[in-house]
PDB file of C-alpha atoms in Angstrom:
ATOM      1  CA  UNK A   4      90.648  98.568 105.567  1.00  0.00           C
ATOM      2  CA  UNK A   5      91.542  98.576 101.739  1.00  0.00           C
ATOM      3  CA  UNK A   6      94.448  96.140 102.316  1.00  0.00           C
ATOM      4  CA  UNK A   7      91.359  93.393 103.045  1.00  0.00           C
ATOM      5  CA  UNK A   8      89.829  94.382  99.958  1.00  0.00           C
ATOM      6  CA  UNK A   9      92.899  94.018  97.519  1.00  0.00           C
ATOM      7  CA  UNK A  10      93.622  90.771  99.554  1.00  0.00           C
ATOM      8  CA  UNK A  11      90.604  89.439  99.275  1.00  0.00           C
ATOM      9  CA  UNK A  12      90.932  90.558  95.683  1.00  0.00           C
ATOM     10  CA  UNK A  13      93.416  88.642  95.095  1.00  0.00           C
ATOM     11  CA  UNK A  14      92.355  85.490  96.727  1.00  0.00           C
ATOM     12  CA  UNK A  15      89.670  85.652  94.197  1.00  0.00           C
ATOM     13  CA  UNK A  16      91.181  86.065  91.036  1.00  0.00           C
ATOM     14  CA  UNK A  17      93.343  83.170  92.065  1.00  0.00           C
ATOM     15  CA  UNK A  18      90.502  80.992  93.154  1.00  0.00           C
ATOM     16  CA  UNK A  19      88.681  81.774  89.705  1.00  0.00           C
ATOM     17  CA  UNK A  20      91.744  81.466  87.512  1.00  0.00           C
ATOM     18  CA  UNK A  21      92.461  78.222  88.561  1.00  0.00           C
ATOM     19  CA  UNK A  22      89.032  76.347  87.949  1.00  0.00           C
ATOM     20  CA  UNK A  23      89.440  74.735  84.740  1.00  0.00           C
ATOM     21  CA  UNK A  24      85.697  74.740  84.030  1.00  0.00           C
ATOM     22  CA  UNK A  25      85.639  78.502  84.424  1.00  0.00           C
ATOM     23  CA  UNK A  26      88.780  79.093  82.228  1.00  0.00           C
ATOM     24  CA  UNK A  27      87.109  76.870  79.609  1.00  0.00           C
ATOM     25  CA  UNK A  28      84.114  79.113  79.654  1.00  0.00           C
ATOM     26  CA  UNK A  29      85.937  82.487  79.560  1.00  0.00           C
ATOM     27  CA  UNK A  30      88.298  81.146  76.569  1.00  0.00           C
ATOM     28  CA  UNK A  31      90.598  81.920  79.028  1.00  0.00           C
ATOM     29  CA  UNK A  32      92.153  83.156  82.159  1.00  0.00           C
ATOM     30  CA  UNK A  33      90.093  86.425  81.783  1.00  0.00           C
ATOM     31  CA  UNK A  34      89.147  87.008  85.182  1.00  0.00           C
ATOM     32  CA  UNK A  35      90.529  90.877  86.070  1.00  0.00           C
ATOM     33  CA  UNK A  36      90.741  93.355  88.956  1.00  0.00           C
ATOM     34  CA  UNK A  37      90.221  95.904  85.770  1.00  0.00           C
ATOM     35  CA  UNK A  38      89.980  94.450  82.307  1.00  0.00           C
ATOM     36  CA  UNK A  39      92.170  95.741  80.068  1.00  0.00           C
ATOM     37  CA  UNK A  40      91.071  98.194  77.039  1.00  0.00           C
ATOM     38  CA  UNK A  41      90.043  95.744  74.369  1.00  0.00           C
ATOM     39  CA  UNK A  42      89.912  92.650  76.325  1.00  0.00           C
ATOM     40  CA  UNK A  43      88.062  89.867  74.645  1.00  0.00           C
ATOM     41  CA  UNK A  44      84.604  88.720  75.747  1.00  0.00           C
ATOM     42  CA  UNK A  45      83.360  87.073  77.626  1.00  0.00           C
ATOM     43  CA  UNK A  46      85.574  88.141  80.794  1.00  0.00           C
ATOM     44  CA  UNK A  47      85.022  88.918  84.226  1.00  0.00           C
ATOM     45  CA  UNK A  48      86.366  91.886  86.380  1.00  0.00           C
ATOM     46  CA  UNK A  49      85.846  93.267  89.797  1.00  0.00           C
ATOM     47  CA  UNK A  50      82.854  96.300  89.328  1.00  0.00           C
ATOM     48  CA  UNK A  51      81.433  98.280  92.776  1.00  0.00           C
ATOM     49  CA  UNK A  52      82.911  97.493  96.652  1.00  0.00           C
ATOM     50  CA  UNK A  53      82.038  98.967  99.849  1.00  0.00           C
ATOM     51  CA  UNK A  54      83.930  98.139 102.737  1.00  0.00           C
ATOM     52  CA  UNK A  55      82.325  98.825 106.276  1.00  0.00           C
ATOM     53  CA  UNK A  56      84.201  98.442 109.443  1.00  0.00           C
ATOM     54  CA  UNK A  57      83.199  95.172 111.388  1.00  0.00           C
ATOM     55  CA  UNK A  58      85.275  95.334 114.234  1.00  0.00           C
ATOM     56  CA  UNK A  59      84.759  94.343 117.960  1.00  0.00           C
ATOM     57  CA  UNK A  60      86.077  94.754 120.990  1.00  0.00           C
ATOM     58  CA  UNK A  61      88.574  92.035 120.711  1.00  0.00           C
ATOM     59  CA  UNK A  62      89.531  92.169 116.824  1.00  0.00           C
ATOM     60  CA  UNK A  63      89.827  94.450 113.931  1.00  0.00           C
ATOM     61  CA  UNK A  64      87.193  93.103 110.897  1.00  0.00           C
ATOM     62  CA  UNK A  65      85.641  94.085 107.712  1.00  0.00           C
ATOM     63  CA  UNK A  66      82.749  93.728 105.972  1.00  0.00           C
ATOM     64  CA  UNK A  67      82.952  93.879 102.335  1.00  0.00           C
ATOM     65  CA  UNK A  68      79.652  94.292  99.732  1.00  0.00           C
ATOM     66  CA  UNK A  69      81.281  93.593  96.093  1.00  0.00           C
ATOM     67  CA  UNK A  70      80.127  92.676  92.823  1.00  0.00           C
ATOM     68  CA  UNK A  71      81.952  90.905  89.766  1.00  0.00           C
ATOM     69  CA  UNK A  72      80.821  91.243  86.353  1.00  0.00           C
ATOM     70  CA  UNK A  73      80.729  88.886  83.592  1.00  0.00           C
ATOM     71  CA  UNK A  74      80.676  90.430  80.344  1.00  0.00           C
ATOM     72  CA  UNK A  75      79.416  88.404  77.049  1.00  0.00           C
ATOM     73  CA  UNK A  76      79.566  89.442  73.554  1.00  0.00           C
ATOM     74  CA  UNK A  77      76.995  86.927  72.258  1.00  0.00           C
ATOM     75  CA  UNK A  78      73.113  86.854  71.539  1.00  0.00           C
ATOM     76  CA  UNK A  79      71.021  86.961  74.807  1.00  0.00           C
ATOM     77  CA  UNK A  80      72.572  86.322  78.418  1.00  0.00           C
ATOM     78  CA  UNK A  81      72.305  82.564  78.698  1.00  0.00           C
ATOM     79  CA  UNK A  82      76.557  82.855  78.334  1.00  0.00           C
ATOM     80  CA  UNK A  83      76.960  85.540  80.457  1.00  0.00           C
ATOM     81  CA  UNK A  84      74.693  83.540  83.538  1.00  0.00           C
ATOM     82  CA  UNK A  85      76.588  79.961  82.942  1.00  0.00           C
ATOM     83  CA  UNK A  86      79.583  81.696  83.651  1.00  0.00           C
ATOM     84  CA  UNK A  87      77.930  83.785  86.472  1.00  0.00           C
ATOM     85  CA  UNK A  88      76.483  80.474  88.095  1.00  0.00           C
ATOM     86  CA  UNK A  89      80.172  78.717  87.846  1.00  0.00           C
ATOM     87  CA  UNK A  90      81.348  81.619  89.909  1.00  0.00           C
ATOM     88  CA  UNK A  91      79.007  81.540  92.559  1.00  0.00           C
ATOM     89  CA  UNK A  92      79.839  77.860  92.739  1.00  0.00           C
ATOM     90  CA  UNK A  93      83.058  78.305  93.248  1.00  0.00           C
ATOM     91  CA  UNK A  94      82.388  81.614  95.595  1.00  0.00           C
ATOM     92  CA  UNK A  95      79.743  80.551  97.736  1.00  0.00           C
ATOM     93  CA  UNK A  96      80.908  79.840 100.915  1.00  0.00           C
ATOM     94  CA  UNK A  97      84.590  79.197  99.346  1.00  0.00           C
ATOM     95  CA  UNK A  98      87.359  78.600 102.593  1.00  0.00           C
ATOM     96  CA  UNK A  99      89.505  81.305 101.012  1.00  0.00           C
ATOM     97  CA  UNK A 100      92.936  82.278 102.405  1.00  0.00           C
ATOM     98  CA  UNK A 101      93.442  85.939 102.119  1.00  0.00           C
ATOM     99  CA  UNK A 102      96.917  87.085 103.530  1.00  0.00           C
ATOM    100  CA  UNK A 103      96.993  88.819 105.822  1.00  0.00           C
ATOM    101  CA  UNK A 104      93.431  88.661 106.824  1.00  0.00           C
ATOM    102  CA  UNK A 105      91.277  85.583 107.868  1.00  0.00           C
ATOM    103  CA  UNK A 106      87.584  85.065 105.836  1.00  0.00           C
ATOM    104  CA  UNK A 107      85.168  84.579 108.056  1.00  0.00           C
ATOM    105  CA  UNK A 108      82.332  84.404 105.785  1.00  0.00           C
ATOM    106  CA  UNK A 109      82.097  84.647 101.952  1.00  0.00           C
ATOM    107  CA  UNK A 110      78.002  84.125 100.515  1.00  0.00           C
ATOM    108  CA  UNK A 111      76.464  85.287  97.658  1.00  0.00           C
ATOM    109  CA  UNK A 112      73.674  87.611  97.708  1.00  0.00           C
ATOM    110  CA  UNK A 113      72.004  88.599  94.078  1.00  0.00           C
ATOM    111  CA  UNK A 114      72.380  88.526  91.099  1.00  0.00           C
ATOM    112  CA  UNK A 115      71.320  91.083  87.913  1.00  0.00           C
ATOM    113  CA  UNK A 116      71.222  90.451  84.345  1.00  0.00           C
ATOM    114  CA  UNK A 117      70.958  93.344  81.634  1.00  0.00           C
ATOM    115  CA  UNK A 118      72.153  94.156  77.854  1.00  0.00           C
ATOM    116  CA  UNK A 119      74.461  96.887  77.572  1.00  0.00           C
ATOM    117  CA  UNK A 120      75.639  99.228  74.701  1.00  0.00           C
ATOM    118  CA  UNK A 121      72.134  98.681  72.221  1.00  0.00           C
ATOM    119  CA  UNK A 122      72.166  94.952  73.089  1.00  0.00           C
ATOM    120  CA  UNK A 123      75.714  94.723  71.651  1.00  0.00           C
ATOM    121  CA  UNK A 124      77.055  93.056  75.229  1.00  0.00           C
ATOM    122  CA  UNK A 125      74.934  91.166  77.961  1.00  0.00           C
ATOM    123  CA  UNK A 126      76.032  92.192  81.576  1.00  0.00           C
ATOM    124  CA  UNK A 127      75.715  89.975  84.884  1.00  0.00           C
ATOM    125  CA  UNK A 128      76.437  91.479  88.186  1.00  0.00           C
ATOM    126  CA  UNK A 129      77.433  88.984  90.860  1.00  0.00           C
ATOM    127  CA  UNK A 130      77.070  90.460  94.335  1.00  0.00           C
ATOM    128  CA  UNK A 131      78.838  89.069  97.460  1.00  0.00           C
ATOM    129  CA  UNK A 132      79.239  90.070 101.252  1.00  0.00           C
ATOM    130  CA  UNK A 133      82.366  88.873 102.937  1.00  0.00           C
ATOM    131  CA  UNK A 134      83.623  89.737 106.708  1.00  0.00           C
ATOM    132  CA  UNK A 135      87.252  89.504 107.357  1.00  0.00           C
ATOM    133  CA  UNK A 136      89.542  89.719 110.426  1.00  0.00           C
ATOM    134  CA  UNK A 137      92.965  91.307 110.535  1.00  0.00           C
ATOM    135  CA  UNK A 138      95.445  88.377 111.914  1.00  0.00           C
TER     136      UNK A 138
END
């Protein structure tokens, strides 16, 4: 079951490092699976994942429940949120290809913006659901 979710993972952090708009936004490629100590903001990076078992009688599947986070050093959130809407524009319903794996469905399902450390960073969680099958 993990292999979906590092595949899947990785289809990801592709897909979002090579939008140009999204890049631009970042000041960067800083879309990570963990950012690094002292990465610059803003940045994005995988946060909470549950992976269910979504199998039937005639295939092995996944479901996945995941969240990215966009993390902004500047005043208020209207940073962190551009860059969260450019991600579930590019997310949404995206025709992946995971290896290994086959997406079956990719949609995005909430969305929750707070401030973080006293104010100093605004945080947006952007939830997905994906189901995979094992080819």
């Amino acid at each position: 079951m993990s292999s979906s979710v590092i595949s899947l993972r990785r289809a990801i952090i592709a897909a979002l490092g090579a939008d140009a708009t999204l890049v631009s936004l970042l000041g960067g490629a800083r879309v990570f699976d963990e950012a690094p100590p002292g990465a610059p903001t803003p940045r994005v990076a995988f946060s909470e994942t549950q992976a269910r078992d979504w199998s039937t009688s005639g295939s092995r599947g996944v479901e996945q429940v995941f969240a990215l986070t966009v993390w902004s050093g500047a005043r208020g959130t209207r940073e962190a949120l551009n860059i969260a809407d450019r991600i579930v524009a590019l997310l949404d319903e995206a025709p992946l290809t995971i290896e290994g794996h086959s997406l079956i469905d990719l949609r995005f399902t909430a969305l929750a913006a707070r401030r973080e450390q006293n104010g100093r960073y605004a945080r947006v969680d952007v939830r997905f659901r994906a189901t995979t099958e094992t080819v």
